[in-house]
Coordinates of C-alpha atoms and ligand atoms in Angstrom, one line a residue:
X1 CA 82.3 93.4 125.6
X2 CA 81.1 89.8 124.8
X3 CA 82.0 87.1 127.3
X4 CA 84.9 85.0 126.1
X5 CA 85.9 81.5 127.0
X6 CA 89.1 81.6 128.9
X7 CA 92.0 80.0 127.0
X8 CA 93.6 76.9 128.4
X9 CA 97.0 78.0 129.8
X10 CA 98.1 74.5 131.0
X11 CA 101.8 74.0 130.5
X12 CA 102.9 70.4 130.5
X13 CA 106.5 71.0 131.6
X14 CA 107.1 73.6 134.3
X15 CA 107.5 77.3 133.4
X16 CA 108.0 78.9 136.8
X17 CA 110.3 81.4 138.6
X18 CA 113.1 78.9 138.5
X19 CA 114.8 79.5 135.2
X20 CA 117.0 76.4 135.4
X21 CA 113.9 74.1 136.0
X22 CA 111.7 75.8 133.5
X23 CA 110.8 74.9 129.9
X24 CA 109.8 77.4 127.2
X25 CA 106.2 78.3 126.4
X26 CA 104.4 75.4 124.6
X27 CA 104.3 75.6 120.9
X28 CA 100.5 76.0 120.7
X29 CA 100.9 79.4 122.4
X30 CA 102.4 80.5 119.1
X31 CA 100.0 78.7 116.8
X32 CA 96.6 78.4 118.4
X33 CA 94.2 81.1 117.4
X34 CA 92.4 80.9 120.7
X35 CA 95.6 81.9 122.5
X36 CA 96.0 84.8 120.1
X37 CA 92.5 85.9 120.6
X38 CA 93.0 85.8 124.4
X39 CA 96.2 87.8 124.1
X40 CA 94.3 90.7 122.5
X41 CA 92.4 91.4 125.7
X42 CA 95.0 90.1 128.1
X43 CA 98.0 91.9 126.5
X44 CA 97.5 94.1 123.5
X45 CA 94.4 96.0 124.7
X46 CA 95.7 96.3 128.3
X47 CA 99.4 97.3 127.9
X48 CA 101.4 100.3 126.7
X49 CA 102.7 100.3 123.1
X50 CA 105.0 102.7 121.4
X51 CA 103.3 105.1 119.0
X52 CA 106.1 107.3 117.9
X53 CA 108.7 109.9 118.7
X54 CA 107.5 113.3 119.9
X55 CA 108.9 114.9 116.8
X56 CA 105.9 113.5 114.9
X57 CA 103.7 115.6 117.1
X58 CA 105.3 119.0 117.4
X59 CA 102.7 121.4 116.0
X60 CA 98.9 121.6 116.9
X61 CA 97.1 119.2 114.6
X62 CA 100.0 116.9 114.1
X63 CA 98.8 113.3 114.4
X64 CA 100.1 109.8 114.1
X65 CA 98.2 106.5 113.8
X66 CA 98.9 103.0 115.1
X67 CA 97.3 99.6 114.6
X68 CA 97.3 97.4 117.7
X69 CA 96.1 93.9 116.8
X70 CA 92.5 94.6 115.5
X71 CA 92.2 98.1 116.9
X72 CA 93.3 101.3 115.3
X73 CA 94.1 104.5 117.3
X74 CA 95.7 107.9 116.7
X75 CA 97.4 110.5 118.9
X76 CA 96.9 114.2 118.0
X77 CA 98.4 117.4 119.5
X78 CA 95.8 120.0 120.5
X79 CA 96.0 123.8 120.3
X80 CA 96.5 123.6 124.0
X81 CA 99.7 121.6 123.5
X82 CA 98.0 118.5 125.0
X83 CA 98.6 115.1 123.4
X84 CA 95.3 113.1 123.2
X85 CA 94.7 109.7 121.9
X86 CA 91.5 108.2 120.4
X87 CA 90.2 105.1 118.6
X88 CA 90.5 105.8 114.9
X89 CA 86.8 105.1 114.4
X90 CA 84.1 107.6 113.4
X91 CA 81.2 107.7 115.8
X92 CA 78.7 107.9 112.9
X93 CA 79.0 104.6 111.1
X94 CA 82.6 103.5 112.0
X95 CA 84.7 104.6 109.1
X96 CA 88.4 105.0 109.8
X97 CA 89.3 108.7 110.3
X98 CA 93.0 109.2 109.8
X99 CA 95.8 107.4 107.9
X100 CA 99.5 107.3 108.6
X101 CA 100.7 110.6 110.0
X102 CA 100.2 114.3 109.1
X103 CA 98.6 117.5 110.3
X104 CA 95.0 118.5 110.2
X105 CA 93.0 121.4 111.6
X106 CA 90.0 119.3 112.1
X107 CA 89.5 115.5 112.0
X108 CA 87.2 115.0 109.1
X109 CA 85.7 111.6 108.3
X110 CA 86.1 110.6 104.6
X111 CA 82.7 108.9 104.6
X112 CA 80.0 111.5 105.4
X113 CA 82.3 114.3 106.5
X114 CA 81.5 114.4 110.2
X115 CA 84.3 116.5 111.8
X116 CA 85.9 116.4 115.2
X117 CA 88.0 118.9 117.1
X118 CA 91.5 118.0 118.4
X119 CA 89.9 117.2 121.8
X120 CA 87.7 114.5 120.1
X121 CA 84.4 116.5 120.4
X122 CA 82.1 116.3 117.4
X123 CA 82.0 119.7 115.7
X124 CA 79.9 119.3 112.7
X125 CA 77.7 116.6 111.3
X126 CA 75.7 117.7 108.3
X127 CA 71.9 117.9 108.7
X128 CA 71.9 117.0 112.4
X129 CA 70.8 120.6 113.1
X130 CA 67.5 119.5 111.6
X131 CA 67.2 116.7 114.2
X132 CA 66.3 118.4 117.5
X133 CA 67.0 115.3 119.6
X134 CA 70.5 114.8 118.2
X135 CA 73.0 115.4 120.9
X136 CA 76.5 116.0 119.6
X137 CA 78.1 115.4 123.0
X138 CA 77.0 111.7 122.7
X139 CA 79.2 111.3 119.7
X140 CA 82.7 112.4 120.9
X141 CA 85.6 110.2 119.8
X142 CA 86.4 107.5 122.3
X143 CA 89.7 108.3 124.1
X144 CA 92.7 106.1 124.8
X145 CA 95.5 106.8 127.3
X146 CA 98.6 108.6 126.1
X147 CA 101.8 108.9 128.1
X148 CA 105.4 110.0 127.2
X149 CA 108.5 108.2 128.4
X150 CA 111.0 111.1 127.8
X151 CA 110.4 111.9 124.1
X152 CA 108.8 108.6 123.3
X153 CA 105.0 108.6 123.1
X154 CA 103.0 105.5 124.2
X155 CA 99.3 104.6 124.0
X156 CA 97.2 102.2 126.1
X157 CA 93.6 101.2 125.2
X158 CA 92.8 100.3 128.8
X159 CA 91.4 103.4 130.6
X160 CA 92.2 101.7 133.9
X161 CA 95.8 100.7 133.1
X162 CA 98.4 101.9 135.6
X163 CA 100.6 104.7 134.2
X164 CA 103.6 103.7 132.1
X165 CA 105.9 105.6 134.5
X166 CA 104.7 103.5 137.4
X167 CA 105.2 100.3 135.4
X168 CA 108.7 101.0 134.2
X169 CA 109.9 103.3 137.0
X170 CA 113.5 104.3 136.4
X171 CA 113.6 103.2 132.8
X172 CA 113.8 106.7 131.3
X173 CA 116.8 107.5 133.5
X174 CA 118.4 104.1 132.6
X175 CA 118.1 105.0 128.9
X176 CA 119.6 108.5 129.6
X177 CA 122.5 106.9 131.5
X178 CA 123.5 105.1 128.3
X179 CA 122.2 107.6 125.7
X180 CA 122.9 111.2 127.0
X181 CA 121.2 112.5 123.9
X182 CA 117.9 110.7 124.7
X183 CA 115.9 113.9 125.0
X184 CA 117.6 115.7 122.1
X185 CA 116.9 113.6 119.0
X186 CA 115.1 115.7 116.5
X187 CA 114.6 113.5 113.5
X188 CA 112.0 110.9 113.2
X189 CA 111.9 108.7 110.1
X190 CA 109.9 105.6 109.8
X191 CA 111.9 102.3 109.5
X192 CA 111.0 98.7 109.2
X193 CA 113.3 96.0 110.5
X194 CA 113.2 92.7 108.7
X195 CA 110.9 93.9 105.8
X196 CA 107.3 95.0 106.0
X197 CA 106.5 92.2 108.3
X198 CA 108.1 89.0 109.7
X199 CA 106.2 85.8 109.0
X200 CA 106.1 84.7 112.6
X201 CA 104.1 85.0 115.8
X202 CA 104.8 88.2 117.7
X203 CA 106.3 86.2 120.6
X204 CA 108.8 84.5 118.3
X205 CA 110.0 88.0 117.3
X206 CA 110.2 89.2 120.9
X207 CA 112.0 85.9 121.9
X208 CA 114.6 86.6 119.3
X209 CA 115.1 90.2 120.3
X210 CA 115.7 89.5 124.0
X211 CA 118.6 87.1 123.7
X212 CA 122.0 87.1 122.1
X213 CA 122.7 83.4 122.5
X214 CA 122.1 83.2 118.8
X215 CA 124.5 86.1 117.9
X216 CA 127.8 84.3 117.4
X217 CA 126.6 82.0 114.7
X218 CA 123.5 83.6 113.3
X219 CA 125.0 87.2 113.1
X220 CA 128.7 86.8 112.3
X221 CA 129.2 90.5 111.5
X222 CA 127.4 91.5 114.7
X223 CA 129.7 89.2 116.6
X224 CA 132.6 91.0 115.0
X225 CA 131.2 94.4 115.8
X226 CA 130.8 93.6 119.5
X227 CA 133.1 91.8 121.9
X228 CA 130.4 89.3 123.1
X229 CA 132.4 88.2 126.1
X230 CA 131.5 91.2 128.3
X231 CA 127.9 91.3 126.8
X232 CA 125.3 91.8 129.6
X233 CA 121.6 91.1 129.9
X234 CA 119.8 92.6 132.8
X235 CA 116.2 91.8 133.5
X236 CA 113.8 94.3 135.3
X237 CA 110.2 93.9 136.2
X238 CA 108.6 94.8 132.9
X239 CA 111.7 95.5 130.8
X240 CA 115.2 94.1 130.1
X241 CA 118.4 95.5 128.8
X242 CA 121.3 94.1 126.7
X243 CA 124.5 95.9 126.7
X244 CA 127.6 95.4 124.5
X245 CA 130.1 97.7 126.2
X246 CA 133.0 97.1 123.8
X247 CA 132.6 97.6 120.1
X248 CA 135.3 97.3 117.5
X249 CA 135.5 100.2 115.0
X250 CA 137.0 98.0 112.4
X251 CA 134.5 95.2 111.9
X252 CA 132.6 93.2 109.4
X253 CA 129.2 94.8 110.0
X254 CA 130.1 98.5 109.3
X255 CA 133.2 100.5 110.1
X256 CA 132.7 103.4 112.4
X257 CA 134.9 106.3 113.5
X258 CA 136.8 105.4 116.6
X259 CA 136.2 109.0 117.9
X260 CA 132.4 108.6 117.5
X261 CA 130.1 109.5 120.4
X262 CA 128.8 106.0 120.8
X263 CA 131.2 103.1 121.3
X264 CA 128.7 100.6 122.7
X265 CA 125.5 98.9 121.8
X266 CA 122.4 99.0 124.1
X267 CA 119.1 97.2 123.5
X268 CA 116.1 97.6 125.7
X269 CA 112.9 95.6 125.6
X270 CA 109.7 97.0 127.2
X271 CA 106.9 94.6 127.9
X272 CA 105.1 93.7 125.7
X273 CA 105.9 95.1 122.2
X274 CA 108.6 97.8 122.3
X275 CA 112.2 97.4 121.2
X276 CA 114.8 100.1 121.6
X277 CA 118.3 100.0 120.2
X278 CA 121.4 102.2 120.0
X279 CA 124.4 101.2 117.8
X280 CA 128.0 102.3 117.8
X281 CA 128.9 105.4 115.7
X282 CA 127.2 108.9 115.8
X283 CA 124.6 109.3 118.5
X284 CA 121.4 107.4 117.5
X285 CA 118.4 105.5 118.7
X286 CA 115.9 103.2 117.1
X287 CA 112.5 102.5 118.7
X288 CA 110.3 99.8 117.2
X289 CA 107.0 98.1 117.8
X290 CA 106.7 94.3 117.5
X291 CA 103.0 94.2 116.8
X292 CA 100.8 91.4 115.4
X293 CA 99.1 91.7 112.0
X294 CA 97.8 88.2 112.6
X295 CA 98.8 85.1 114.5
X296 CA 101.9 84.5 112.3
X297 CA 102.6 88.0 111.0
X298 CA 104.5 90.6 113.0
X299 CA 105.6 94.1 112.1
X300 CA 108.9 95.5 113.4
X301 CA 108.4 99.1 112.6
X302 CA 109.2 102.4 114.2
X303 CA 111.5 105.4 114.2
X304 CA 115.1 105.7 113.3
X305 CA 116.4 108.7 115.4
X306 CA 119.7 110.6 115.0
X307 CA 121.0 114.0 115.9
X308 CA 121.5 114.9 112.3
X309 CA 119.5 113.2 109.6
X310 CA 121.1 109.9 109.0
X311 CA 121.1 108.9 105.3
X312 CA 119.1 105.8 104.6
X313 CA 122.1 104.3 102.8
X314 CA 124.6 105.0 105.6
X315 CA 126.7 101.9 106.2
X316 CA 125.3 101.5 109.7
X317 CA 121.7 101.8 108.6
X318 CA 122.4 99.5 105.6
X319 CA 123.8 96.9 108.0
X320 CA 121.0 97.1 110.5
X321 CA 118.1 97.2 108.1
X322 CA 119.4 95.1 105.2
X323 CA 121.6 92.6 106.8
X324 CA 120.8 92.1 110.5
X325 CA 117.0 92.6 110.0
X326 CA 116.7 89.9 107.2
X327 CA 118.9 87.6 109.3
X328 CA 116.6 87.9 112.2
X329 CA 113.5 87.7 110.1
X330 CA 114.7 84.4 108.5
X331 CA 115.4 83.0 112.0
X332 CA 111.9 83.9 113.2
X333 CA 110.2 82.5 110.1
X334 CA 112.0 79.2 110.4
X335 CA 111.1 78.9 114.1
X336 CA 107.4 79.6 113.3
X337 CA 107.5 76.6 110.9
X338 CA 109.1 74.4 113.5
X339 CA 106.6 75.4 116.2
X340 CA 103.9 73.9 113.9
X341 CA 105.7 70.5 113.9
X342 CA 104.2 67.6 115.8
X343 CA 107.7 66.8 117.0
X344 CA 108.2 69.9 119.1
X345 CA 106.5 71.3 122.1
X346 CA 108.7 72.9 124.8
X347 CA 112.4 73.8 124.7
X348 CA 114.8 74.9 127.4
X349 CA 116.3 78.2 128.4
X350 CA 120.1 78.1 128.2
X351 CA 121.6 80.1 131.1
X352 CA 125.1 81.0 132.1
X353 CA 125.8 80.5 135.8
X354 CA 126.7 84.2 136.0
X355 CA 123.6 85.3 134.0
X356 CA 125.8 86.8 131.3
X357 CA 124.5 88.3 128.1
X358 CA 124.9 85.1 126.2
X359 CA 122.1 83.5 128.3
X360 CA 118.4 83.2 127.6
X361 CA 117.0 84.5 130.9
X362 CA 115.4 87.4 129.0
X363 CA 113.3 84.9 127.1
X364 CA 112.4 83.2 130.4
X365 CA 111.4 86.6 131.8
X366 CA 109.2 87.3 128.7
X367 CA 107.5 83.8 128.8
X368 CA 106.7 84.3 132.5
X369 CA 105.0 87.7 131.7
X370 CA 103.0 86.1 128.8
X371 CA 101.8 83.3 131.0
X372 CA 101.0 85.6 133.9
X373 CA 99.0 87.9 131.7
X374 CA 97.0 85.1 130.2
X375 CA 96.4 83.5 133.6
X376 CA 95.2 86.9 135.1
X377 CA 92.8 87.5 132.3
X378 CA 89.2 86.4 132.2
Ligands
FES401 S1 81.1 107.1 109.0 FE1 82.1 108.9 109.5 S2 80.8 110.5 108.8 FE2 79.7 108.6 108.4
FE2_402 FE1 119.2 88.5 116.2

């Protein structure tokens, strides 16, 4: 890999362990292309990202693709029931191999029809049998790491990265504690929160996901759905959890049956790009990626999971996707514009003395992780 100049991570006002004394990440971290370039190696190509629910990958040959910054990968289930991940790049002349999701007996490149087995080995490359020196074993697909957290499949481009289970030890059980059906969801359906993409840097989108200080005024219906006074925000090493333990069945967001399985809201963030949510009503889970399509463009896409197929126009789904999503997207897009203003550099984290869920200590946690990752890199 070409040597890269290390990005300047100087922060004028402190951003340290002391949340009260800290200021937010400087604006240029959200707008400077050299920071974004550095984040690719320091964060995106080194960390675990959600690829999809296991139900996309049930039968041999089932595959699912994912774009991580400038890289494209896919995961495929082999005949031996092994999940394997690879760069989605043909070893001949670099054409992309697979699109979206589906099932294939062999991985066939659309360009010159080289074909690969599920284990990434090159099976057939036309006319190479007439080239005695050609060695198929030199042209296997390049692997990436794959690991499941319960039924959620993650990928990591760094062959030396520590396992996901070691990085977020206890998280799967934490999710099971709140979501007893965690291992039983059957339906995977793609969903996008806030439109095809949000016009903001990926960190603006994460900042917005990991705090509910904005909820009472920016999401009036959400604030009617949950009693925000007992709302909690707990920060772990590489993840955080928001929990609204009391939901009101008769509310302005969407009414739900008071006898439903789920009467709470839980939201997990997993460093760096995964968002997990469960809403009151029938048992459900949403798992999303917050991945960059550019410095100021971020997808919020993933799987909507339920025990029985939940209609796309169910009131809950309508509220989450068509009301809450656009509200959050508009907030993020306005922030991105403000971060480009000469008038703004660093803000403050607003913290409750008791670290309640209306504070911004989750944002502080995230900003510290970003700064550490960029400082460690290079
Ligand atoms: S680029 Fe894939 S077969 Fe030529
Ligand atoms: Fe929000």
